[in-house]
Amino acid sequence: MEGMIELAMRFYGDEYSDSVLYAKLSKTEKDKGIKEEFLRLSQIESEHAKFWHGFLKARGVEVKKSGVSRIHELSVRVLRKLLGPGAVASLLELGERSAVQKYFRYLTEYSDRLSSDEVEKLKEVILDELEHEQFFRENKKRFHAENIRDIILGMNDGLVEILGAVTGLSAVYTTAPKLVGISGVIVGVAGSLSMGIGAFISVRSQRQVNEALRERMKVLFKISPERAKVEIKERLMESGVPEEVAENTAEELAKRGEGAVGLLTQEGNEDEVRSALYTGLAYLLGVIFPVLPYFLAPTSTVALPFSILLAGTVLAIVATLVSILSGISMKSKIMEMVTTGLGAAFLSYLFGRLMESVFHVSAL
């Protein structure tokens, strides 16, 4: 486990890298508002880096100039080109959220070893990071970056599910790779439609539930403000708020009348059609990688390792991008996505072998 000094050195490196990254992003960003904000964030992160530099110097630690991750910078640039500013805002928001959590743990654990000035400065740093997170959250909504989630989940599902399908079929139709490939495409198209329809219904249903709740609360405030206050209190308590706090909060919200309705219901700006398209098309994109080798190889036995290799590589790339930009451990994220995907493929292959031995399908 890292100690106080080791963590401070890592924080310095992270802040310095973020300062350089935001400065470079500001030079290439076309949106004027985001360009100016990136430049402002770069200056603030530079101040944070100076704080950690001085923090370490005060403790007699020699601070080496921190390097900037070219992979991190390249990943952000590629995502900006491919998916737009919403993707960058969405994933950088995760990074800022991670920084807030790390700094808060540091402040909690080592507060007795920090000077009063250092405690106050670290609180200011945390507040800055919270403000950064809010900026990225607002831009994520502005550029509909909620669909980045649909793309990642859709592509991951397409990869894993179709890899499992073609792997299982490979154990049955060892000499008919095109049959396996065509079957994979058919299953992939059906899965894409299913995922798209599921996303459509999910987003639409959630919006309808929120709208119905808003209308219900409006009626309650008009007909019986006291009953509205009771319902507010019940909802707060269901979410884990202590009864006394819920009582006082409900009292204050009830005074606002209909103006409090927006605070009680989630304002979703997701579009069900766009969500369905993103999810379905991303699923189809994931289908391509495990299926492609079966249209090129002479046998399913030859195609299988290439299919697994290609799908595993793409899963690793997706996991790497997510981990680099979100502050999650790269190793653990890659292991998680690759092992679950390939594990499902292995089990599917065993099941295919079982079906072949029971029904002798390949002999038909």
PDB file of N, CA, C and O in Angstrom, residues 212-235 254 257-258 261 264:
ATOM      1  N   ALA A 212     -44.915  10.903 -15.416  1.00  0.00           N
ATOM      2  CA  ALA A 212     -46.096  10.555 -14.620  1.00  0.00           C
ATOM      3  C   ALA A 212     -45.915  10.991 -13.167  1.00  0.00           C
ATOM      4  O   ALA A 212     -46.850  11.494 -12.534  1.00  0.00           O
ATOM      5  N   LEU A 213     -44.677  10.819 -12.650  1.00  0.00           N
ATOM      6  CA  LEU A 213     -44.400  11.223 -11.275  1.00  0.00           C
ATOM      7  C   LEU A 213     -44.502  12.733 -11.120  1.00  0.00           C
ATOM      8  O   LEU A 213     -45.038  13.237 -10.118  1.00  0.00           O
ATOM      9  N   ARG A 214     -43.980  13.466 -12.103  1.00  0.00           N
ATOM     10  CA  ARG A 214     -44.067  14.928 -12.044  1.00  0.00           C
ATOM     11  C   ARG A 214     -45.531  15.388 -12.049  1.00  0.00           C
ATOM     12  O   ARG A 214     -45.913  16.287 -11.293  1.00  0.00           O
ATOM     13  N   GLU A 215     -46.335  14.769 -12.907  1.00  0.00           N
ATOM     14  CA  GLU A 215     -47.748  15.139 -12.975  1.00  0.00           C
ATOM     15  C   GLU A 215     -48.462  14.813 -11.665  1.00  0.00           C
ATOM     16  O   GLU A 215     -49.290  15.588 -11.179  1.00  0.00           O
ATOM     17  N   ARG A 216     -48.118  13.660 -11.082  1.00  0.00           N
ATOM     18  CA  ARG A 216     -48.722  13.262  -9.800  1.00  0.00           C
ATOM     19  C   ARG A 216     -48.400  14.276  -8.709  1.00  0.00           C
ATOM     20  O   ARG A 216     -49.275  14.673  -7.939  1.00  0.00           O
ATOM     21  N   MET A 217     -47.125  14.697  -8.641  1.00  0.00           N
ATOM     22  CA  MET A 217     -46.720  15.639  -7.608  1.00  0.00           C
ATOM     23  C   MET A 217     -47.371  17.005  -7.819  1.00  0.00           C
ATOM     24  O   MET A 217     -47.732  17.687  -6.852  1.00  0.00           O
ATOM     25  N   LYS A 218     -47.538  17.408  -9.069  1.00  0.00           N
ATOM     26  CA  LYS A 218     -48.201  18.685  -9.352  1.00  0.00           C
ATOM     27  C   LYS A 218     -49.645  18.662  -8.843  1.00  0.00           C
ATOM     28  O   LYS A 218     -50.126  19.633  -8.254  1.00  0.00           O
ATOM     29  N   VAL A 219     -50.316  17.521  -9.092  1.00  0.00           N
ATOM     30  CA  VAL A 219     -51.706  17.378  -8.634  1.00  0.00           C
ATOM     31  C   VAL A 219     -51.757  17.427  -7.103  1.00  0.00           C
ATOM     32  O   VAL A 219     -52.608  18.094  -6.515  1.00  0.00           O
ATOM     33  N   LEU A 220     -50.835  16.707  -6.454  1.00  0.00           N
ATOM     34  CA  LEU A 220     -50.814  16.677  -4.992  1.00  0.00           C
ATOM     35  C   LEU A 220     -50.589  18.072  -4.406  1.00  0.00           C
ATOM     36  O   LEU A 220     -51.217  18.449  -3.411  1.00  0.00           O
ATOM     37  N   PHE A 221     -49.670  18.830  -4.993  1.00  0.00           N
ATOM     38  CA  PHE A 221     -49.398  20.172  -4.481  1.00  0.00           C
ATOM     39  C   PHE A 221     -50.621  21.082  -4.617  1.00  0.00           C
ATOM     40  O   PHE A 221     -50.839  21.962  -3.784  1.00  0.00           O
ATOM     41  N   LYS A 222     -51.425  20.871  -5.669  1.00  0.00           N
ATOM     42  CA  LYS A 222     -52.609  21.695  -5.873  1.00  0.00           C
ATOM     43  C   LYS A 222     -53.758  21.266  -4.959  1.00  0.00           C
ATOM     44  O   LYS A 222     -54.473  22.085  -4.394  1.00  0.00           O
ATOM     45  N   ILE A 223     -53.929  19.936  -4.817  1.00  0.00           N
ATOM     46  CA  ILE A 223     -55.070  19.407  -4.074  1.00  0.00           C
ATOM     47  C   ILE A 223     -54.800  19.317  -2.577  1.00  0.00           C
ATOM     48  O   ILE A 223     -55.635  19.695  -1.750  1.00  0.00           O
ATOM     49  N   SER A 224     -53.618  18.789  -2.223  1.00  0.00           N
ATOM     50  CA  SER A 224     -53.311  18.566  -0.803  1.00  0.00           C
ATOM     51  C   SER A 224     -51.822  18.734  -0.548  1.00  0.00           C
ATOM     52  O   SER A 224     -51.059  17.766  -0.579  1.00  0.00           O
ATOM     53  N   PRO A 225     -51.389  19.967  -0.255  1.00  0.00           N
ATOM     54  CA  PRO A 225     -49.969  20.202   0.031  1.00  0.00           C
ATOM     55  C   PRO A 225     -49.445  19.352   1.187  1.00  0.00           C
ATOM     56  O   PRO A 225     -48.292  18.925   1.180  1.00  0.00           O
ATOM     57  N   GLU A 226     -50.309  19.086   2.193  1.00  0.00           N
ATOM     58  CA  GLU A 226     -49.883  18.267   3.329  1.00  0.00           C
ATOM     59  C   GLU A 226     -49.576  16.842   2.890  1.00  0.00           C
ATOM     60  O   GLU A 226     -48.612  16.222   3.339  1.00  0.00           O
ATOM     61  N   ARG A 227     -50.429  16.308   2.008  1.00  0.00           N
ATOM     62  CA  ARG A 227     -50.189  14.949   1.494  1.00  0.00           C
ATOM     63  C   ARG A 227     -48.932  14.915   0.633  1.00  0.00           C
ATOM     64  O   ARG A 227     -48.177  13.938   0.658  1.00  0.00           O
ATOM     65  N   ALA A 228     -48.672  15.990  -0.085  1.00  0.00           N
ATOM     66  CA  ALA A 228     -47.450  16.073  -0.894  1.00  0.00           C
ATOM     67  C   ALA A 228     -46.228  16.045   0.001  1.00  0.00           C
ATOM     68  O   ALA A 228     -45.222  15.388  -0.305  1.00  0.00           O
ATOM     69  N   LYS A 229     -46.316  16.765   1.141  1.00  0.00           N
ATOM     70  CA  LYS A 229     -45.193  16.786   2.078  1.00  0.00           C
ATOM     71  C   LYS A 229     -44.917  15.402   2.642  1.00  0.00           C
ATOM     72  O   LYS A 229     -43.756  14.982   2.769  1.00  0.00           O
ATOM     73  N   VAL A 230     -45.980  14.663   2.961  1.00  0.00           N
ATOM     74  CA  VAL A 230     -45.821  13.298   3.476  1.00  0.00           C
ATOM     75  C   VAL A 230     -45.143  12.409   2.443  1.00  0.00           C
ATOM     76  O   VAL A 230     -44.248  11.608   2.766  1.00  0.00           O
ATOM     77  N   GLU A 231     -45.551  12.554   1.190  1.00  0.00           N
ATOM     78  CA  GLU A 231     -44.957  11.712   0.138  1.00  0.00           C
ATOM     79  C   GLU A 231     -43.494  12.060  -0.086  1.00  0.00           C
ATOM     80  O   GLU A 231     -42.667  11.176  -0.316  1.00  0.00           O
ATOM     81  N   ILE A 232     -43.172  13.344  -0.013  1.00  0.00           N
ATOM     82  CA  ILE A 232     -41.768  13.753  -0.153  1.00  0.00           C
ATOM     83  C   ILE A 232     -40.934  13.119   0.948  1.00  0.00           C
ATOM     84  O   ILE A 232     -39.849  12.571   0.710  1.00  0.00           O
ATOM     85  N   LYS A 233     -41.449  13.179   2.172  1.00  0.00           N
ATOM     86  CA  LYS A 233     -40.736  12.602   3.311  1.00  0.00           C
ATOM     87  C   LYS A 233     -40.528  11.099   3.116  1.00  0.00           C
ATOM     88  O   LYS A 233     -39.440  10.567   3.365  1.00  0.00           O
ATOM     89  N   GLU A 234     -41.557  10.401   2.648  1.00  0.00           N
ATOM     90  CA  GLU A 234     -41.460   8.956   2.441  1.00  0.00           C
ATOM     91  C   GLU A 234     -40.412   8.620   1.389  1.00  0.00           C
ATOM     92  O   GLU A 234     -39.625   7.678   1.554  1.00  0.00           O
ATOM     93  N   ARG A 235     -40.384   9.398   0.321  1.00  0.00           N
ATOM     94  CA  ARG A 235     -39.411   9.148  -0.748  1.00  0.00           C
ATOM     95  C   ARG A 235     -37.992   9.397  -0.254  1.00  0.00           C
ATOM     96  O   ARG A 235     -37.060   8.665  -0.609  1.00  0.00           O
ATOM     97  N   ALA A 254     -41.881  21.518   0.578  1.00  0.00           N
ATOM     98  CA  ALA A 254     -43.321  21.740   0.467  1.00  0.00           C
ATOM     99  C   ALA A 254     -43.648  23.223   0.376  1.00  0.00           C
ATOM    100  O   ALA A 254     -44.632  23.626  -0.268  1.00  0.00           O
ATOM    101  N   GLY A 257     -43.867  24.582  -3.107  1.00  0.00           N
ATOM    102  CA  GLY A 257     -44.989  24.181  -3.943  1.00  0.00           C
ATOM    103  C   GLY A 257     -44.546  23.444  -5.188  1.00  0.00           C
ATOM    104  O   GLY A 257     -43.668  22.582  -5.154  1.00  0.00           O
ATOM    105  N   GLU A 258     -45.156  23.810  -6.323  1.00  0.00           N
ATOM    106  CA  GLU A 258     -44.850  23.121  -7.576  1.00  0.00           C
ATOM    107  C   GLU A 258     -43.398  23.312  -7.996  1.00  0.00           C
ATOM    108  O   GLU A 258     -42.858  22.540  -8.784  1.00  0.00           O
ATOM    109  N   VAL A 261     -41.148  20.295  -7.641  1.00  0.00           N
ATOM    110  CA  VAL A 261     -41.367  19.071  -8.421  1.00  0.00           C
ATOM    111  C   VAL A 261     -40.118  18.654  -9.180  1.00  0.00           C
ATOM    112  O   VAL A 261     -39.752  17.484  -9.223  1.00  0.00           O
ATOM    113  N   LEU A 264     -37.628  16.659  -7.237  1.00  0.00           N
ATOM    114  CA  LEU A 264     -38.047  15.338  -6.785  1.00  0.00           C
ATOM    115  C   LEU A 264     -38.001  14.288  -7.881  1.00  0.00           C
ATOM    116  O   LEU A 264     -38.069  13.102  -7.605  1.00  0.00           O
TER     117      LEU A 264
END
